[in-house]
Short mmCIF file of C-alpha atoms and ligand atoms in Angstrom, two decimals:
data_model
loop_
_atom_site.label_atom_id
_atom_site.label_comp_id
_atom_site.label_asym_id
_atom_site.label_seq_id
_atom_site.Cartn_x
_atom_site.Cartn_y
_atom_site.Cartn_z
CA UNK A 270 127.80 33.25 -83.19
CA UNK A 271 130.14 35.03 -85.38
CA UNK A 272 129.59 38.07 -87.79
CA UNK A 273 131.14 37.77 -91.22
CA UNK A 274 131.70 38.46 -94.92
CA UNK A 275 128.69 37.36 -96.70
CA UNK A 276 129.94 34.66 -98.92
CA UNK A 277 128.14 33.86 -102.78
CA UNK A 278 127.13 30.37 -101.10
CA UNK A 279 124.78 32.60 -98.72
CA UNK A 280 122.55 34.35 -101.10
CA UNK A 281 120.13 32.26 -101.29
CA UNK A 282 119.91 31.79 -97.30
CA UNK A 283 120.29 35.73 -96.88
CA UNK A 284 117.94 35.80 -99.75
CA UNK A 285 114.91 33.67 -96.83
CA UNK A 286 115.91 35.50 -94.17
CA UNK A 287 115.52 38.70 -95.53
CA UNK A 288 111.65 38.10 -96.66
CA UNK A 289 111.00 36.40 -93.35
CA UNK A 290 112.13 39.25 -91.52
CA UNK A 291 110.62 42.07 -93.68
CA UNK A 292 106.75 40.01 -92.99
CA UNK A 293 107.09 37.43 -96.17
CA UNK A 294 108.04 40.18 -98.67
CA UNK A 295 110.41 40.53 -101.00
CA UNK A 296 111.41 43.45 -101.85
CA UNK A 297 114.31 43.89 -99.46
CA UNK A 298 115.40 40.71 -100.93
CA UNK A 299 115.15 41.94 -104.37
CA UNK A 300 116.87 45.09 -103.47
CA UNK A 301 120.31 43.16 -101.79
CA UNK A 302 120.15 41.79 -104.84
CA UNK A 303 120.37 44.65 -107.09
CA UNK A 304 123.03 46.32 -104.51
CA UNK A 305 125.06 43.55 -105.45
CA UNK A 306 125.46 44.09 -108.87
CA UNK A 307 125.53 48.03 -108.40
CA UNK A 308 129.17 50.08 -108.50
CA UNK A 309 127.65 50.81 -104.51
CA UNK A 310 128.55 47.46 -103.21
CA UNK A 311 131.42 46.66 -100.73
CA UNK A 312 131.72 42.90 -100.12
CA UNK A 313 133.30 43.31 -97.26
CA UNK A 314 130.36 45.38 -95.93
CA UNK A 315 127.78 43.15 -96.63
CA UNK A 316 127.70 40.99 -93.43
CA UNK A 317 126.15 38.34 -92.03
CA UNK A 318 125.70 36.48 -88.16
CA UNK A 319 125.72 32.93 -88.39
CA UNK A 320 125.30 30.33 -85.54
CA UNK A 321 125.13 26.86 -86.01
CA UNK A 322 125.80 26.70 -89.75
CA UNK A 323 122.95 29.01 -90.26
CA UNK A 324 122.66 32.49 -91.33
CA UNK A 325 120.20 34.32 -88.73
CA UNK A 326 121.11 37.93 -89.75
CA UNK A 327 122.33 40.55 -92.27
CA UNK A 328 123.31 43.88 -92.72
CA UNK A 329 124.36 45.73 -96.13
CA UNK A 330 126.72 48.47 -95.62
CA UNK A 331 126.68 50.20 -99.47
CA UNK A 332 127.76 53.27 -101.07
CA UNK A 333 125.42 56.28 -101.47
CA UNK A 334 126.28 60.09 -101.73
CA UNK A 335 126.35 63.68 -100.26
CA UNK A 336 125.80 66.33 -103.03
CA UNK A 337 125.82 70.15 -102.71
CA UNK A 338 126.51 72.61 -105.41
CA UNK A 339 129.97 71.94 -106.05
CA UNK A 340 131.30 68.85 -104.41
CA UNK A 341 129.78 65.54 -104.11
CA UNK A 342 131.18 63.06 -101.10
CA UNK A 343 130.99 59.13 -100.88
CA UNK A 344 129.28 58.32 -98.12
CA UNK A 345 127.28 54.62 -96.42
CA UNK A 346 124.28 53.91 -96.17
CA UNK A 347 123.15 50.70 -93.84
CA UNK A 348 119.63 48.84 -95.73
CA UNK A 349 118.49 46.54 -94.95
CA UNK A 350 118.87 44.94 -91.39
CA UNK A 351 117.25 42.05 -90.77
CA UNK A 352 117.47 39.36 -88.27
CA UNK A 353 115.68 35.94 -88.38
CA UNK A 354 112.13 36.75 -86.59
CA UNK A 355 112.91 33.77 -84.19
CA UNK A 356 116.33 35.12 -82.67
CA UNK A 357 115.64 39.21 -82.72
CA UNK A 358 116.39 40.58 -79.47
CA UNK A 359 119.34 38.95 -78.91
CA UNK A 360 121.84 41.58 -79.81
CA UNK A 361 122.49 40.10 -83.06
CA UNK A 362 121.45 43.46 -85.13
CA UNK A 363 123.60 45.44 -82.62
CA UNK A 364 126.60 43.26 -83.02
CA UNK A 365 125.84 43.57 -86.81
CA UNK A 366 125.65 46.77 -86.90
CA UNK A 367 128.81 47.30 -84.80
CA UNK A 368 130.76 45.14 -86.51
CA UNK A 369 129.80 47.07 -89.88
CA UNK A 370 130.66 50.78 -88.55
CA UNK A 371 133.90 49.41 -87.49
CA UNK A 372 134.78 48.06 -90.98
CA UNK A 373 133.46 51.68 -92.50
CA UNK A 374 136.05 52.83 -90.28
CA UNK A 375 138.79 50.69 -91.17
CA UNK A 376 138.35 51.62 -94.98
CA UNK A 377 138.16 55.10 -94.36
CA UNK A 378 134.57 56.59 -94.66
CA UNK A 379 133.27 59.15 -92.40
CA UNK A 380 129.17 59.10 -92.29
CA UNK A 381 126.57 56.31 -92.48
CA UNK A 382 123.23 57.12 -93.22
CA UNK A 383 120.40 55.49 -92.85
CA UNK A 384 116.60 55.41 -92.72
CA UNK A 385 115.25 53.37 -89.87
CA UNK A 386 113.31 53.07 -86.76
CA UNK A 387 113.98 56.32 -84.82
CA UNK A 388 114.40 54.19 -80.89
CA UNK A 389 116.57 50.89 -82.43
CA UNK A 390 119.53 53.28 -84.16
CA UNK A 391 119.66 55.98 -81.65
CA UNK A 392 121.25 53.31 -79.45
CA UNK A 393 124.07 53.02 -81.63
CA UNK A 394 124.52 56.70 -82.08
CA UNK A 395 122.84 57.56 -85.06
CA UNK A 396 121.37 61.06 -84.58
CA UNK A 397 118.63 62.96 -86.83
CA UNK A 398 120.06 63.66 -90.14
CA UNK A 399 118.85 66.98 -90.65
CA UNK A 400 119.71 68.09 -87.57
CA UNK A 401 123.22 68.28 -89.18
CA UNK A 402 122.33 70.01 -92.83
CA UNK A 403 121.68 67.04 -94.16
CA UNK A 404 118.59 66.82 -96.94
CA UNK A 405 116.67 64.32 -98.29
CA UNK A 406 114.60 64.30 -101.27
CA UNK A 407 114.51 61.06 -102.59
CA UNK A 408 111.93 60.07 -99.98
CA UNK A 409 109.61 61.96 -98.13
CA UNK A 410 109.68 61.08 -94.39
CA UNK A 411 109.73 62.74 -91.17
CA UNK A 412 113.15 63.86 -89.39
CA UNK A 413 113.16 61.00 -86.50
CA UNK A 414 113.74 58.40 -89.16
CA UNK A 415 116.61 59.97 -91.21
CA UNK A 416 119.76 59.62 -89.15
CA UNK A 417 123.24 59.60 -89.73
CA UNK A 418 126.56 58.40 -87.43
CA UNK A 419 129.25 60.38 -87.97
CA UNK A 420 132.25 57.91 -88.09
CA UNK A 421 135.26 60.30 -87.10
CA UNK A 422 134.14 62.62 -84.34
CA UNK A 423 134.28 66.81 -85.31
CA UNK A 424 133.48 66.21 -89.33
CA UNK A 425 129.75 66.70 -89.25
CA UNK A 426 129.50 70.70 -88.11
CA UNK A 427 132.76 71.27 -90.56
CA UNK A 428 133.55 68.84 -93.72
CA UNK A 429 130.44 68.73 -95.98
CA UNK A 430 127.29 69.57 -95.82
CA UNK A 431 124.45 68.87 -98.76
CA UNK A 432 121.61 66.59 -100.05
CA UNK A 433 121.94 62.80 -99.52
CA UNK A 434 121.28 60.28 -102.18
CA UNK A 435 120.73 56.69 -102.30
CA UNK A 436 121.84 55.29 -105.62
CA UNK A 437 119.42 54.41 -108.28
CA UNK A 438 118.60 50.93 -107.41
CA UNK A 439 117.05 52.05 -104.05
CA UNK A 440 114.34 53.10 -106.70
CA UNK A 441 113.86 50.53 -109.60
C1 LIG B 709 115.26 45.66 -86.30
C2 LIG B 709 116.03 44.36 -86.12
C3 LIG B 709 117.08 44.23 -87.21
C4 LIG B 709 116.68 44.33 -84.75
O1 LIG B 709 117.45 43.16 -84.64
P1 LIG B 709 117.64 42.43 -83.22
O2 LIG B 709 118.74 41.47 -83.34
O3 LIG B 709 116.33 41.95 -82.74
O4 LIG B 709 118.10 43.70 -82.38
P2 LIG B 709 118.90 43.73 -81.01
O5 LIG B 709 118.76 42.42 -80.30
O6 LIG B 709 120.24 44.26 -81.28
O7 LIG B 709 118.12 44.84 -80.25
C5 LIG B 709 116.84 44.52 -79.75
C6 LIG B 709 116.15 45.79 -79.37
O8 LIG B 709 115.68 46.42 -80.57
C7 LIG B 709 114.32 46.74 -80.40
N1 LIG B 709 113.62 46.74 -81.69
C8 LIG B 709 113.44 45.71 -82.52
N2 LIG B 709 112.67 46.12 -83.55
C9 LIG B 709 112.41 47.43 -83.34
C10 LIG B 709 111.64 48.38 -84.04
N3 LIG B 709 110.97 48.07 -85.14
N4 LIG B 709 111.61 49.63 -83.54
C11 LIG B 709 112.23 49.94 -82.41
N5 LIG B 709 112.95 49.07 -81.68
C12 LIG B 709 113.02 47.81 -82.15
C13 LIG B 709 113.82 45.66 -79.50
O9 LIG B 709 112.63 46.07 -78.87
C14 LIG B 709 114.96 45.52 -78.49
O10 LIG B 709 114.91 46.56 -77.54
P3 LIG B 709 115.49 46.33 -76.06
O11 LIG B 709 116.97 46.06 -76.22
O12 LIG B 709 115.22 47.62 -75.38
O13 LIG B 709 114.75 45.17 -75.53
C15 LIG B 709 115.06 43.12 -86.19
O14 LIG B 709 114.04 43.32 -85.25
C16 LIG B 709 114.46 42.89 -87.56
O15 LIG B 709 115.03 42.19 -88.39
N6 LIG B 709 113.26 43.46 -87.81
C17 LIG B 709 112.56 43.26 -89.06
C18 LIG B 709 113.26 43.93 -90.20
C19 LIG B 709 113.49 45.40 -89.93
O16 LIG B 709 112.59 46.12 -89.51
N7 LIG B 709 114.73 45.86 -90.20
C20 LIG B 709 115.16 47.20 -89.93
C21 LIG B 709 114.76 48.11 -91.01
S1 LIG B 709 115.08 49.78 -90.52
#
C-alpha cells in the first residue's frame, strides 16, 4: 500500500469511497468537493492509500483558522477520514493520518484541529481542544470530540490562543 497525493484522475474513486464509508451518504463527498475549489485546499494534503490500483482511503488536510481579538492564525483542520468499510482496521487511517501531520510539518504549520471520535484520534495525539483555550462556536459539541495536535511541541500554552473556525464551506 502506499499513501499519496490525491491525483484529479481519483475524484471520482475518492468521490465512492467517501459515501461508502460515511453509511451511503454524501455529504462528505460533497464537502471534499467544495474544499477543493475553496482558497483552504492544499493538494499536497489531500491524500490518499491505494493498494492494488485502488483507492481504499482518504484524508483531507485543509486550511481553517484561529481568531482572537487582534490576530488571526492559519491553522489545519483534518475532515474527512474515511477508509473503504472492507479494509478499516488495518492501520490504513493511522498511516493516513501520519503521513498527513508529517507533511503539515514539512510546510510549516503548527496545530491541526479536528472534530472526531474522541478514542480513534487520541491515539495519534490529538488532545481536547479546549483544554488548551481553544473555542468553538461554529458547532455545538461536547469537549471529547474537539481536539487539536499541536505540531511543534511548547506552542500551545504560549503562541495563540482564540476561537477556531472552519471555513465557510464546512457550512453550505
Ligand atoms: C475511522 C476510520 C477512518 C478508521 O480507519 P481505519 O483504517 O479502520 O483505522 P485504523 O486501522 O488506523 O485503526 C483502527 C482502530 O480504530 C478504531 N475505530 C474505528 N472506527 C472508530 C470509531 N468510530 N470510534 C472509535 N474508534 C474507532 C478501531 O476500533 C480500531 O481500534 P483498535 O486498533 O484498538 O482495534 C474508519 O473506520 C472509517 O472510515 N470510518 C467511517 C468514516 C468515519 O467515521 N470517519 C472519521 C470521521 S471523524
Amino acid at each position: 500500500m502506499i499513501i499519496r497525493s490525491e491525483q484529479l484522475s481519483d475524484y471520482g474513486e475518492v468521490f465512492k469511497l467517501n459515501y461508502l464509508a460515511f453509511g451511503n451518504r454524501e455529504d462528505e463527498s460533497k464537502l471534499i468537493e467544495s474544499i477543493r475549489l475553496s482558497e483552504g485546499f492544499i493538494p499536497e494534503l489531500s491524500l490518499v492509500a491505494e493498494e492494488n490500483e485502488q483507492i481504499v482511503g482518504h484524508a483531507l488536510f485543509s486550511k481553517a483558522e484561529i481568531v482572537d481579538e487582534e490576530n488571526c492564525h492559519e491553522v489545519i483542520v483534518l475532515a474527512p477520514l474515511a477508509v473503504l468499510p472492507s479494509n478499516q482496521k488495518r492501520g490504513i487511517g493511522g498511516k493516513l493520518i501520519q503521513e498527513g501531520l508529517k507533511r503539515c510539518v514539512e510546510l510549516g504549520y503548527t496545530f491541526v484541529f479536528l472534530i472526531g471520535h474522541p478514542t480513534y484520534y487520541p491515539k495519534f495525539g490529538f488532545k481536547q481542544a479546549r483544554n488548551y483555550g481553544f473555542e468553538l462556536k461554529q458547532f455545538d459539541v461536547s469537549d471529547d470530540v474537539f481536539m487539536v495536535l499541536e505540531l511543534t511541541e511548547g506552542n500551545i500554552k504560549t503562541t495563540i490562543k482564540g476561537e477556531f473556525r472552519f471555513q465557510s464551506h464546512f457550512f453550505n
